[in-house]
Tab-separated table of C-alpha atoms in Angstrom:
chain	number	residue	atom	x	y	z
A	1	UNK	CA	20.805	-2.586	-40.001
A	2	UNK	CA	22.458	-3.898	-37.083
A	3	UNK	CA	24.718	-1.514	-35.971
A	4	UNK	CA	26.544	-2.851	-32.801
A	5	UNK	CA	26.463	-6.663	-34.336
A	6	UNK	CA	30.087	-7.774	-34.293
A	7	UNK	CA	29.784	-8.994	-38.290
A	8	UNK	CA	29.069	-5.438	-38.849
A	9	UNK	CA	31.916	-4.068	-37.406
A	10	UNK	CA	34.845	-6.322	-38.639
A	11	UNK	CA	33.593	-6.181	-42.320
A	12	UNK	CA	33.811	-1.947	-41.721
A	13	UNK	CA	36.946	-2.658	-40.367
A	14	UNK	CA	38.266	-4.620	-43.254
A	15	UNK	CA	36.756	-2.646	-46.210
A	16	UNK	CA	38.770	0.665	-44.477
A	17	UNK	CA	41.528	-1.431	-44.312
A	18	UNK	CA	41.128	-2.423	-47.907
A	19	UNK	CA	40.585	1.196	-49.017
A	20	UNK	CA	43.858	2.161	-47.224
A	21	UNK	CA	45.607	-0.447	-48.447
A	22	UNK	CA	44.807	-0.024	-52.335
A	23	UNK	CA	45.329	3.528	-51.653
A	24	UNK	CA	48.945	2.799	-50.430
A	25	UNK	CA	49.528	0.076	-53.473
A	26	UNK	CA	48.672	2.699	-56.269
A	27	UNK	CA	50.629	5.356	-54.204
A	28	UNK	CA	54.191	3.444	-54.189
A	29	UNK	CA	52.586	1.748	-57.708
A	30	UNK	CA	55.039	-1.471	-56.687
A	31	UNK	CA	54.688	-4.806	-55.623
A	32	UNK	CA	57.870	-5.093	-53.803
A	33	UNK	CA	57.913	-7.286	-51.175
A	34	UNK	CA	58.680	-4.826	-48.210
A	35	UNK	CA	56.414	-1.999	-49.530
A	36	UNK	CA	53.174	-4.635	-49.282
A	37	UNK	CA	53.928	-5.730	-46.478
A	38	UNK	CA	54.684	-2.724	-44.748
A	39	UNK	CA	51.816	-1.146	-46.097
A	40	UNK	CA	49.762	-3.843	-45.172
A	41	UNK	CA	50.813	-3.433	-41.439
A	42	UNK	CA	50.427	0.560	-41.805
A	43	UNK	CA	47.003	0.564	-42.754
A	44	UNK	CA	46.069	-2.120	-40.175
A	45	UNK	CA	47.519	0.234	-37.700
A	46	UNK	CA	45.317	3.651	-38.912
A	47	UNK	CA	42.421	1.242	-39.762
A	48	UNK	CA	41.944	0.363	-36.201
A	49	UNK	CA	41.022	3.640	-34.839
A	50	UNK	CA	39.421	5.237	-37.866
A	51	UNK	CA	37.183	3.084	-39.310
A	52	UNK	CA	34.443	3.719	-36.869
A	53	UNK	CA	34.588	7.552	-38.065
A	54	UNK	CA	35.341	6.558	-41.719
A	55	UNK	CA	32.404	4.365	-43.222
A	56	UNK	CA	28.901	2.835	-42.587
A	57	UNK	CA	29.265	1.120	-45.722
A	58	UNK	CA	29.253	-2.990	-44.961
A	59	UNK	CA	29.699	-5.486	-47.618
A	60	UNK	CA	26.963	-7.607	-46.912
A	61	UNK	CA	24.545	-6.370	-49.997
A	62	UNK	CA	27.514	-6.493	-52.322
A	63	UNK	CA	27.321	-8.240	-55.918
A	64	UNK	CA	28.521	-8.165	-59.021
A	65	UNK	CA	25.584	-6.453	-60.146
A	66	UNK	CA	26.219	-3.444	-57.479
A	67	UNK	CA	29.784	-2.900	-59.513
A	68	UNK	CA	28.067	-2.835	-62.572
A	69	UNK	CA	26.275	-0.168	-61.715
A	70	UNK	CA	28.617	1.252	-59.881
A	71	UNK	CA	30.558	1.643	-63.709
A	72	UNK	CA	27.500	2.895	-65.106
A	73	UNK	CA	27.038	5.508	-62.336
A	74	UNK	CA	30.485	6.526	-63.065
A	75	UNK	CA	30.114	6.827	-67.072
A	76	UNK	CA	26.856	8.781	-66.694
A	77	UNK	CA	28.863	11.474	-63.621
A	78	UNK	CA	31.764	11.992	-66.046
A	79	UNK	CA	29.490	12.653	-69.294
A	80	UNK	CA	27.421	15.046	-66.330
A	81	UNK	CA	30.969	16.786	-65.949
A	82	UNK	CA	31.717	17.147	-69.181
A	83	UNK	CA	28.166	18.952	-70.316
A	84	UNK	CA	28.597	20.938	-66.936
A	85	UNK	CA	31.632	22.457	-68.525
A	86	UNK	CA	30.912	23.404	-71.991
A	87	UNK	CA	27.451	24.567	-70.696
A	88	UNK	CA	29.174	27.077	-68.104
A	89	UNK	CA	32.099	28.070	-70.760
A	90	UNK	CA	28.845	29.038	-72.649
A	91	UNK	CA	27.427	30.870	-70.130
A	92	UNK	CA	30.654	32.544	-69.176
A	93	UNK	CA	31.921	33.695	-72.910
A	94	UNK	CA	28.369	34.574	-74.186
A	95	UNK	CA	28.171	38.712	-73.634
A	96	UNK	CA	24.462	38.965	-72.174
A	97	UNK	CA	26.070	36.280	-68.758
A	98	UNK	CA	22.433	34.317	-69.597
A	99	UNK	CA	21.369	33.233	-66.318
A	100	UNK	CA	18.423	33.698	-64.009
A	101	UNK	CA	19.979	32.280	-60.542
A	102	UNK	CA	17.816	31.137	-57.122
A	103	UNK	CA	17.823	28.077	-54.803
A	104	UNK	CA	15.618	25.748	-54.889
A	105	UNK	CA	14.208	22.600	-52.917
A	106	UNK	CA	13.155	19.095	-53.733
A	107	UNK	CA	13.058	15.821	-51.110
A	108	UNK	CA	15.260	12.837	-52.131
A	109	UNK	CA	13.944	9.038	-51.495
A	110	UNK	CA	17.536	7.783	-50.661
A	111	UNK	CA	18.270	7.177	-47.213
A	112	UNK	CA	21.770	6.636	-46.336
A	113	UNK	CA	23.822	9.089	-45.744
A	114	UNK	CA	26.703	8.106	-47.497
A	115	UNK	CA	24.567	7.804	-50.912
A	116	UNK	CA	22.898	11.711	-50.553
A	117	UNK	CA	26.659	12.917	-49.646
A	118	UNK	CA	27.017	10.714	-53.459
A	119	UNK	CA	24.258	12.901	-54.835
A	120	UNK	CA	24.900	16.303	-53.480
A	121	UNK	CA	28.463	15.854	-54.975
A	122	UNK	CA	27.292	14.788	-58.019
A	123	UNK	CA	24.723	17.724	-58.192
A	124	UNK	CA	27.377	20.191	-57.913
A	125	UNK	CA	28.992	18.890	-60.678
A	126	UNK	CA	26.311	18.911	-62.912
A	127	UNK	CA	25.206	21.531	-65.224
A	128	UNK	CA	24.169	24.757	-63.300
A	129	UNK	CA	23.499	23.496	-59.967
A	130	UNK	CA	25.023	23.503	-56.716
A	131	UNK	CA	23.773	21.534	-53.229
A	132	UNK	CA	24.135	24.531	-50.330
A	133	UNK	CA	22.523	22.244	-47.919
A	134	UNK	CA	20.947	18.998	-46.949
A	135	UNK	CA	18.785	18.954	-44.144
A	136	UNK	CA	17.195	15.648	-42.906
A	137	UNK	CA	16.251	14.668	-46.832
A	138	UNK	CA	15.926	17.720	-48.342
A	139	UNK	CA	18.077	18.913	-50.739
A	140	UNK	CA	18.438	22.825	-51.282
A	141	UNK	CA	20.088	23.406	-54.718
A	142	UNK	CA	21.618	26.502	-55.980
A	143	UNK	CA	20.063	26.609	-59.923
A	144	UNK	CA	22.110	29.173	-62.312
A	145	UNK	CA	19.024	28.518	-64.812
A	146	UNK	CA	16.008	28.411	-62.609
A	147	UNK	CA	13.390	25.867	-65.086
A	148	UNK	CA	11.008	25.555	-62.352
A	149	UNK	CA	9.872	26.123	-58.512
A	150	UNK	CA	8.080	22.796	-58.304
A	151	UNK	CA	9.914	20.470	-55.349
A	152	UNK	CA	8.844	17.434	-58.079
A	153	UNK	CA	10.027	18.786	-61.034
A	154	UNK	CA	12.950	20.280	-59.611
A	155	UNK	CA	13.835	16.777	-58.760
A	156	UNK	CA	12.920	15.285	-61.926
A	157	UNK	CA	15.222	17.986	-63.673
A	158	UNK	CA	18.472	17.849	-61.110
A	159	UNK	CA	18.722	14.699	-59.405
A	160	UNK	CA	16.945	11.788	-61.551
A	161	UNK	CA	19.134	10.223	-63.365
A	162	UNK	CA	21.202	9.880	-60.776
A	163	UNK	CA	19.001	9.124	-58.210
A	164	UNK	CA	17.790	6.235	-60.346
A	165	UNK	CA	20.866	4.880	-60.422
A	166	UNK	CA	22.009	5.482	-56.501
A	167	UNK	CA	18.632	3.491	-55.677
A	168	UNK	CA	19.674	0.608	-57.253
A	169	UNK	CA	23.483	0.537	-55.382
A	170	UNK	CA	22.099	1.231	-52.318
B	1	UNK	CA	53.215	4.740	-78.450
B	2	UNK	CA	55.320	6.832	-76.390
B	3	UNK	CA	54.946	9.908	-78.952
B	4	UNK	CA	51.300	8.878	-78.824
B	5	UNK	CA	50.617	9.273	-75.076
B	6	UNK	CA	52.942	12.365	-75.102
B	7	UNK	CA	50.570	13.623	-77.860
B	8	UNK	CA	47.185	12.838	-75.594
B	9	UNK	CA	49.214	14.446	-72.870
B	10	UNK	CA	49.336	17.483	-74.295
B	11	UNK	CA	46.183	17.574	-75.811
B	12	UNK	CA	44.610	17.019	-72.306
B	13	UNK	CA	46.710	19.586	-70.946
B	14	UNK	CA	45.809	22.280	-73.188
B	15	UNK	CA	41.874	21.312	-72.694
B	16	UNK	CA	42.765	21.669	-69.011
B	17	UNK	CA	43.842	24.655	-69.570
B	18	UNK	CA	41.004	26.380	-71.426
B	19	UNK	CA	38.673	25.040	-68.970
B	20	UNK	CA	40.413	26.619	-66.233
B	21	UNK	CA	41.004	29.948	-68.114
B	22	UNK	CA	37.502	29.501	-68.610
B	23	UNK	CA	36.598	29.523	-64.890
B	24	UNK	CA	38.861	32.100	-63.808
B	25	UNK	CA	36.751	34.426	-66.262
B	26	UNK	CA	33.369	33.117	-64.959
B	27	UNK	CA	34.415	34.095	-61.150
B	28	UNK	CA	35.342	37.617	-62.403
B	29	UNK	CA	31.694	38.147	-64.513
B	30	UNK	CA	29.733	36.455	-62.277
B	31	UNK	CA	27.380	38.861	-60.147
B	32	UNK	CA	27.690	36.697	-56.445
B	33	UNK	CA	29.341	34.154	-54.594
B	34	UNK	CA	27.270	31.467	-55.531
B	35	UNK	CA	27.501	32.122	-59.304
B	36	UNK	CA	31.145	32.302	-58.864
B	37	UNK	CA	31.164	29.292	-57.329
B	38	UNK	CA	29.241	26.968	-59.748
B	39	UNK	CA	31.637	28.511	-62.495
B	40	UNK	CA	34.888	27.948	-60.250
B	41	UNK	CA	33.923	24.369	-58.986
B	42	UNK	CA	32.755	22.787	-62.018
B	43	UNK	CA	36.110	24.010	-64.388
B	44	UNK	CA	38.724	23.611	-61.882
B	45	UNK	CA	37.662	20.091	-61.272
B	46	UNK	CA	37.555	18.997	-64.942
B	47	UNK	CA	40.405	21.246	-65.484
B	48	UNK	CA	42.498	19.952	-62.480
B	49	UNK	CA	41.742	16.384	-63.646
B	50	UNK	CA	42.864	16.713	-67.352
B	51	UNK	CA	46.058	18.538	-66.485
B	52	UNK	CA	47.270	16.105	-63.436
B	53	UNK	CA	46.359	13.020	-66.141
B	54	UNK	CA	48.150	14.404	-68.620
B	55	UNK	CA	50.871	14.897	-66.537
B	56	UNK	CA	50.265	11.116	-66.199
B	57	UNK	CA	50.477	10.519	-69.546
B	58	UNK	CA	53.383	12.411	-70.359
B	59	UNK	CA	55.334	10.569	-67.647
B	60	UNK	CA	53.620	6.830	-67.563
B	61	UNK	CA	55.338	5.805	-64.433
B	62	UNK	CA	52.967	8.442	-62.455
B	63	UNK	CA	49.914	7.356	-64.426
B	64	UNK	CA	48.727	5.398	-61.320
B	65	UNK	CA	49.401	8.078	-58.903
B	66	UNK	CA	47.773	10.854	-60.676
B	67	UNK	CA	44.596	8.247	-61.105
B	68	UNK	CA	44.252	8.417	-56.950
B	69	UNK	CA	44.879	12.222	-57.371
B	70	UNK	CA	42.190	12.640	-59.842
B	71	UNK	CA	39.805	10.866	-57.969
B	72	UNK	CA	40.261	12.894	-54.494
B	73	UNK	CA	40.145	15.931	-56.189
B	74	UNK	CA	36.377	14.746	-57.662
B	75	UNK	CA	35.799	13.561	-53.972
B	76	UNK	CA	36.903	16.919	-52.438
B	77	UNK	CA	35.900	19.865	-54.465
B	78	UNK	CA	32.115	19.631	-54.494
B	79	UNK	CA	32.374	19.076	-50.996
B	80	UNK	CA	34.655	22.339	-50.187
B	81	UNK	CA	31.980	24.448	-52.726
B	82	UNK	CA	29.270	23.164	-50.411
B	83	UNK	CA	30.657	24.156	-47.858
B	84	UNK	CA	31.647	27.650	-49.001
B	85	UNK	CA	28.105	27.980	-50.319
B	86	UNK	CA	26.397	27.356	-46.639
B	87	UNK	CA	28.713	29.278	-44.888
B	88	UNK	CA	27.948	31.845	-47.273
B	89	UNK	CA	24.627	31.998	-46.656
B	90	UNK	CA	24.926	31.180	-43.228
B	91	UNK	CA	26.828	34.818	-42.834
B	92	UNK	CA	24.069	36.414	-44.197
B	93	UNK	CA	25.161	36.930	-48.031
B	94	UNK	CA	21.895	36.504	-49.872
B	95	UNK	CA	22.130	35.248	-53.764
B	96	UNK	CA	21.838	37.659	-56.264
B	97	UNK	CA	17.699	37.017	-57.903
B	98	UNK	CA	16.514	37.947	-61.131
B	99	UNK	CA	13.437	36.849	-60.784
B	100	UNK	CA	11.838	37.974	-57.472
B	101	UNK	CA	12.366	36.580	-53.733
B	102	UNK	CA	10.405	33.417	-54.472
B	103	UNK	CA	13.207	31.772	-56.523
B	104	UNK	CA	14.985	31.896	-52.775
B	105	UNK	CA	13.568	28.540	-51.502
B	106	UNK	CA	16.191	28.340	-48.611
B	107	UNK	CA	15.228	31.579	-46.882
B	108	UNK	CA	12.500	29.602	-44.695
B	109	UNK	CA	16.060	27.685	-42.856
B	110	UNK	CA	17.840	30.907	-41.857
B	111	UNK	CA	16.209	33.858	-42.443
B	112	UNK	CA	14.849	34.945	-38.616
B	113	UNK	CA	12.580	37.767	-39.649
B	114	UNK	CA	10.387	35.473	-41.485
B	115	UNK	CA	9.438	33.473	-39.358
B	116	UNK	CA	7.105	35.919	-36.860
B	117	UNK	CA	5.382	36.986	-39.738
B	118	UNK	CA	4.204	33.484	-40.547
B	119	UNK	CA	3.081	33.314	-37.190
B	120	UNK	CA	1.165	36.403	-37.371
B	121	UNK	CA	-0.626	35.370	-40.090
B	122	UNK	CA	-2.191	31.933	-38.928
B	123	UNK	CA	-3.530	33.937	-35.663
């Protein structure tokens, strides 16, 4: 990836300033005249000097197929939540507290930073785990229910449907 | 439709609302921070999403607003828990184990008095 190619750095500039701007739309939830176009100009302005700090992300491997999966990543985080939930509320209200806790460590395959920071949110969300640290490409997961003290399996268990998914975005 | 949305509204709210309930019980049985923090993380984020969207729902002109809200709270929370977790450790607080020190897999980053010993033992 070319970092210092100027391509590079107007499409980061553009997708911050498209983040900001949507952000602003949905915000003032009007399509008034004045507010677009003075939220246009406002998140030119704070686009200019933050976008170097704000994103690697570059549009250049984007297709429809990427916001596809993008949905389906989405579905399968929110179901994720949802289990997370009712499987702590289980833990929680049952009288015995059934867990056996410890942290454990498995290597991830993705490479960009902005798609671990992706997983290790979408870890903590899960059922029982929690990401305490990433270091380099390994992941160390707080487990409430340790299953296992394999790297592998521990990988297979925590991050792989996600991971499958992540691959294929990024 | 409106009764209907102030209906969902509600219903949302009052799942919100167990779900939190249900994490403020977790952090007091839980045995240590980290426990505490999987149980605190995981309901206030589901239960902070449901409530602010049904606040959306019972007032539709906010229904965009609370979308963005929703979504930086699912951006921000497991992020703050990390963080809270590795200083944590980083302090020195070790997790309570059930099972024996093997099932702490992070020791070998930060714990200093292990690493001599590994030395010793390969000369």
């Amino acid at each position: 990836m070319e970092k210092s190619s100027s391509g590079g750095k107007v499409t980061r500039f553009l997708f911050t300033w498209f983040l900001l701007f949507v952000v602003w739309l949905m915000f003032t939830s009007t399509f008034a005249t004045q507010e677009v176009i003075t939220g246009a100009a406002v998140s030119w302005l704070i686009a200019i000097p933050t976008n170097r700090f704000f994103t690697n992300v570059r549009l250049h491997h984007f297709s429809p197929l990427t916001l596809f999966y993008i949905v389906e990543y989405l579905f399968i985080f929110l179901w994720a939540l949802l289990v997370a939930n009712l499987d702590v509320a289980r833990r929680v209200i049952s009288p015995t507290l059934p867990i056996n806790p410890g942290i454990v460590k498995f290597k991830t395959s993705l490479t960009s930073d902005f798609a671990k920071m992706i997983l290790a949110n979408s870890i903590t969300l899960t059922p029982g785990t929690l990401s305490v640290d990433i270091i380099d490409d390994t992941f160390y997961i707080h487990w409430i229910d340790v299953k296992s003290l394999e790297p592998e399996e521990c990988r297979q268990e925590i991050a792989g449907k996600f991971e499958k998914v992540l691959l294929k975005i990024f | 439709m409106n009764e209907l949305l102030t209906y969902a509204g509600m219903v949302l709210m009052l799942i919100g609302g167990i779900f939190l309930f249900l994490g403020g019980l977790g952090i007091f049985r839980m045995p240590d921070t980290y426990n505490r923090l999987q149980a605190g993380t995981k309901a206030t984020t589901l239960g902070g999403m449901s409530v602010i969207l049904s606040i959306g729902l019972l007032e539709p002109s906010w229904f965009v607003k609370t979308l963005v809200l929703v979504i930086f709270i699912a951006l921000s929370n497991p992020i703050s828990s990390h963080a809270l977790a590795r200083a944590n450790y980083k302090r020195g607080n070790r997790p309570y184990l059930k099972g024996g020190s093997e099932y702490d897999q992070y020791k070998e980053v930060y714990d200093p008095q292990e690493k001599p010993d590994k030395e010793e033992e390969k000369a």
